Amino acid sequence: MAPKVMDLIYWRDVRKTGLVFTGLVIGLASLFQLSSVTMLSYLCMAIMCLTFPLRLYYKLLELIRKNPEGVHPFQSYIGDDSSLTDEETVLVVEKVVLMIAFAVTEIKRLLFIDNIMDSIKFVVLLYVLTYMGITTNGLTLVIVGVMCVFSLPLFYKQMQGRMKRISKVVSGLLRKIKNMFKMLYSKLRPSPATTPATTPTPTPAPKHKHKSK
């Protein structure tokens, strides 16, 4: 599945990617007016409006002896074995369990403050999500996410060289500004007060007592 998804994301087959992208956006936008059950029903009926006449046409050809072999127009889709073997099922279940366990572990680590900085970032993310939830809904975010998935990787791939040059220029400018602030700070920083050298006080010589004769 991964190579097929990458082909769709990078528009290697423009016709197929255009159909998938348009279908996803139209389907998600239709959910603003219709429920998901209604949309699924309409989608299935639309597919059957195309497949049913074609199947009747082939059946008619079979009846008038112009299709003696009885070729089914959708035999390639019907005969496609999409079932999983035992090993593939175990691998899929293991991946799902590992992902769920990793998610639960990370959420527990963030909620119970295992790392203060990570928990602060998580709180900021939650606050941003609450603000986004007030202004938009989840379906809008899904549509925006689909558009980003189908546009940003291709944009980055086409503009990769220019973006690298821009990032180098920006990083060099930031480095110069940082060095300038360091230089200004070193010039404006007050010099440490010179403490006068303390001369050691001479210790008085011990007095010798003369014994009386």
Short mmCIF file of C-alpha atoms in Angstrom, two decimals:
data_model
loop_
_atom_site.label_atom_id
_atom_site.label_comp_id
_atom_site.label_asym_id
_atom_site.label_seq_id
_atom_site.Cartn_x
_atom_site.Cartn_y
_atom_site.Cartn_z
CA MET A 1 0.00 0.00 0.00
CA ALA A 2 2.84 2.43 0.75
CA PRO A 3 4.09 2.81 -2.88
CA LYS A 4 0.52 3.31 -4.11
CA VAL A 5 -0.13 5.99 -1.50
CA MET A 6 3.14 7.74 -2.37
CA ASP A 7 2.19 7.66 -6.06
CA LEU A 8 -1.11 9.35 -5.20
CA ILE A 9 0.46 11.97 -2.94
CA TYR A 10 3.16 12.95 -5.46
CA TRP A 11 0.72 13.01 -8.41
CA ARG A 12 2.70 10.46 -10.44
CA ASP A 13 -0.54 9.42 -12.15
CA VAL A 14 -2.37 12.72 -12.56
CA ARG A 15 -5.64 11.17 -13.68
CA LYS A 16 -5.89 8.70 -10.80
CA THR A 17 -4.75 11.22 -8.18
CA GLY A 18 -7.18 13.82 -9.52
CA LEU A 19 -10.08 11.38 -9.25
CA VAL A 20 -9.14 10.34 -5.71
CA PHE A 21 -8.53 13.92 -4.53
CA THR A 22 -11.74 15.26 -6.10
CA GLY A 23 -13.78 12.38 -4.71
CA LEU A 24 -12.39 12.84 -1.21
CA VAL A 25 -12.97 16.60 -1.15
CA ILE A 26 -16.49 16.38 -2.62
CA GLY A 27 -17.40 13.51 -0.30
CA LEU A 28 -16.13 15.29 2.79
CA ALA A 29 -17.77 18.58 1.77
CA SER A 30 -21.08 16.76 1.26
CA LEU A 31 -20.97 15.64 4.89
CA PHE A 32 -21.76 19.24 5.87
CA GLN A 33 -25.29 18.72 4.54
CA LEU A 34 -25.78 14.94 4.73
CA SER A 35 -24.99 12.30 7.30
CA SER A 36 -22.29 9.70 6.75
CA VAL A 37 -24.88 6.91 6.39
CA THR A 38 -26.72 8.87 3.70
CA MET A 39 -23.47 9.63 1.90
CA LEU A 40 -22.43 5.98 1.94
CA SER A 41 -25.84 4.93 0.59
CA TYR A 42 -25.68 7.52 -2.21
CA LEU A 43 -22.15 6.44 -3.10
CA CYS A 44 -23.13 2.78 -3.36
CA MET A 45 -26.20 3.65 -5.45
CA ALA A 46 -24.09 5.82 -7.77
CA ILE A 47 -21.64 2.96 -8.33
CA MET A 48 -24.49 0.54 -9.01
CA CYS A 49 -26.05 2.98 -11.49
CA LEU A 50 -22.88 2.48 -13.54
CA THR A 51 -22.27 -1.22 -12.98
CA PHE A 52 -25.85 -2.48 -13.29
CA PRO A 53 -26.49 -1.28 -16.90
CA LEU A 54 -23.08 -2.56 -17.98
CA ARG A 55 -23.82 -5.97 -16.44
CA LEU A 56 -27.22 -6.08 -18.20
CA TYR A 57 -25.53 -5.15 -21.47
CA TYR A 58 -23.10 -8.06 -21.21
CA LYS A 59 -25.94 -10.37 -20.24
CA LEU A 60 -27.87 -9.27 -23.31
CA LEU A 61 -24.84 -9.99 -25.49
CA GLU A 62 -24.65 -13.43 -23.94
CA LEU A 63 -28.32 -14.10 -24.75
CA ILE A 64 -27.96 -13.12 -28.40
CA ARG A 65 -24.85 -15.29 -28.73
CA LYS A 66 -22.43 -12.41 -29.16
CA ASN A 67 -20.79 -13.22 -25.85
CA PRO A 68 -20.67 -17.02 -25.87
CA GLU A 69 -18.03 -17.27 -23.19
CA GLY A 70 -20.19 -15.33 -20.71
CA VAL A 71 -17.41 -12.91 -19.79
CA HIS A 72 -18.25 -10.89 -16.71
CA PRO A 73 -17.28 -7.20 -17.11
CA PHE A 74 -16.10 -6.97 -13.51
CA GLN A 75 -14.48 -10.36 -13.16
CA SER A 76 -11.10 -8.82 -12.32
CA TYR A 77 -12.65 -7.04 -9.30
CA ILE A 78 -14.71 -10.04 -8.19
CA GLY A 79 -11.85 -12.52 -8.50
CA ASP A 80 -9.36 -10.28 -6.73
CA ASP A 81 -8.43 -12.05 -3.50
CA SER A 82 -8.22 -9.37 -0.84
CA SER A 83 -8.22 -11.74 2.12
CA LEU A 84 -5.29 -11.89 4.51
CA THR A 85 -3.24 -14.95 5.34
CA ASP A 86 -2.66 -16.00 8.91
CA GLU A 87 0.82 -14.45 8.97
CA GLU A 88 -0.43 -11.16 7.49
CA THR A 89 -3.29 -11.05 9.99
CA VAL A 90 -0.87 -11.57 12.90
CA LEU A 91 1.41 -8.82 11.56
CA VAL A 92 -1.48 -6.36 11.17
CA VAL A 93 -2.79 -7.12 14.67
CA GLU A 94 0.70 -6.73 16.15
CA LYS A 95 1.15 -3.35 14.45
CA VAL A 96 -2.24 -2.12 15.67
CA VAL A 97 -1.55 -3.29 19.23
CA LEU A 98 1.90 -1.67 19.22
CA MET A 99 0.47 1.62 17.98
CA ILE A 100 -2.26 1.60 20.65
CA ALA A 101 0.24 0.71 23.40
CA PHE A 102 2.62 3.45 22.24
CA ALA A 103 -0.20 6.02 22.19
CA VAL A 104 -1.39 5.04 25.68
CA THR A 105 2.18 5.18 27.04
CA GLU A 106 2.80 8.63 25.56
CA ILE A 107 -0.50 10.02 26.86
CA LYS A 108 0.22 8.70 30.36
CA ARG A 109 3.72 10.17 30.20
CA LEU A 110 2.35 13.57 29.20
CA LEU A 111 -0.57 13.62 31.63
CA PHE A 112 1.47 12.60 34.65
CA ILE A 113 4.38 15.00 33.90
CA ASP A 114 7.21 12.62 33.17
CA ASN A 115 8.99 15.45 31.32
CA ILE A 116 8.04 19.03 32.19
CA MET A 117 8.85 20.54 28.79
CA ASP A 118 6.96 17.84 26.88
CA SER A 119 3.93 18.30 29.14
CA ILE A 120 4.05 22.09 28.63
CA LYS A 121 4.11 21.57 24.86
CA PHE A 122 1.17 19.18 25.19
CA VAL A 123 -0.80 21.75 27.19
CA VAL A 124 -0.10 24.41 24.55
CA LEU A 125 -1.22 22.00 21.83
CA LEU A 126 -4.44 21.24 23.72
CA TYR A 127 -5.11 24.96 24.16
CA VAL A 128 -4.62 25.57 20.42
CA LEU A 129 -6.94 22.65 19.64
CA THR A 130 -9.64 24.08 21.91
CA TYR A 131 -9.35 27.42 20.12
CA MET A 132 -9.55 25.68 16.75
CA GLY A 133 -12.56 23.69 17.97
CA ILE A 134 -14.38 26.95 18.78
CA THR A 135 -13.70 28.52 15.40
CA THR A 136 -13.93 25.42 13.20
CA ASN A 137 -15.21 21.85 13.38
CA GLY A 138 -13.50 18.52 12.90
CA LEU A 139 -14.77 18.02 9.35
CA THR A 140 -13.21 21.29 8.21
CA LEU A 141 -9.89 20.22 9.70
CA VAL A 142 -10.12 16.87 7.90
CA ILE A 143 -10.73 18.62 4.56
CA VAL A 144 -7.80 20.97 5.18
CA GLY A 145 -5.66 17.97 6.13
CA VAL A 146 -6.55 16.16 2.89
CA MET A 147 -5.67 19.26 0.86
CA CYS A 148 -2.35 19.59 2.69
CA VAL A 149 -1.50 15.92 2.14
CA PHE A 150 -2.11 16.22 -1.61
CA SER A 151 -0.40 19.60 -2.03
CA LEU A 152 2.44 20.16 0.45
CA PRO A 153 4.66 17.14 -0.44
CA LEU A 154 4.51 17.98 -4.15
CA PHE A 155 5.15 21.67 -3.43
CA TYR A 156 8.15 20.80 -1.24
CA LYS A 157 9.52 18.44 -3.88
CA GLN A 158 9.29 21.08 -6.61
CA MET A 159 10.60 23.93 -4.46
CA GLN A 160 13.16 21.93 -2.47
CA GLY A 161 16.26 23.63 -3.91
CA ARG A 162 14.86 27.14 -3.53
CA MET A 163 13.65 26.41 0.02
CA LYS A 164 17.11 25.13 0.96
CA ARG A 165 18.70 28.31 -0.35
CA ILE A 166 16.18 30.45 1.51
CA SER A 167 16.76 28.49 4.73
CA LYS A 168 20.53 28.97 4.36
CA VAL A 169 20.08 32.73 3.87
CA VAL A 170 17.73 32.97 6.87
CA SER A 171 20.04 30.92 9.10
CA GLY A 172 23.01 33.10 8.06
CA LEU A 173 21.02 36.25 8.83
CA LEU A 174 20.02 34.92 12.24
CA ARG A 175 23.63 34.01 12.96
CA LYS A 176 24.77 37.54 12.07
CA ILE A 177 22.09 39.08 14.30
CA LYS A 178 23.11 36.79 17.14
CA ASN A 179 26.77 37.71 16.76
CA MET A 180 25.86 41.41 16.64
CA PHE A 181 23.89 41.15 19.89
CA LYS A 182 26.78 39.30 21.50
CA MET A 183 29.19 42.05 20.42
CA LEU A 184 26.90 44.80 21.72
CA TYR A 185 26.48 42.98 25.00
CA SER A 186 30.22 42.55 25.41
CA LYS A 187 30.77 46.29 24.76
CA LEU A 188 27.98 47.53 27.00
CA ARG A 189 28.69 45.12 29.83
CA PRO A 190 30.26 47.00 32.77
CA SER A 191 33.84 46.01 33.47
CA PRO A 192 34.33 44.30 36.82
CA ALA A 193 35.47 46.72 39.62
CA THR A 194 39.15 46.45 40.39
CA THR A 195 39.67 45.64 44.03
CA PRO A 196 42.70 47.37 45.59
CA ALA A 197 45.53 45.10 46.47
CA THR A 198 45.64 44.52 50.21
CA THR A 199 49.10 44.75 51.69
CA PRO A 200 49.69 42.13 54.30
CA THR A 201 50.02 43.60 57.78
CA PRO A 202 53.27 42.65 59.45
CA THR A 203 52.85 40.40 62.40
CA PRO A 204 54.54 41.72 65.56
CA ALA A 205 57.60 39.85 66.67
CA PRO A 206 57.11 37.83 69.82
CA LYS A 207 58.56 39.38 72.94
CA HIS A 208 61.19 37.33 74.77
CA LYS A 209 60.98 37.43 78.55
CA HIS A 210 64.39 37.80 80.25
CA LYS A 211 64.89 35.62 83.22
CA SER A 212 65.99 37.50 86.36
CA LYS A 213 69.22 36.35 87.83
#
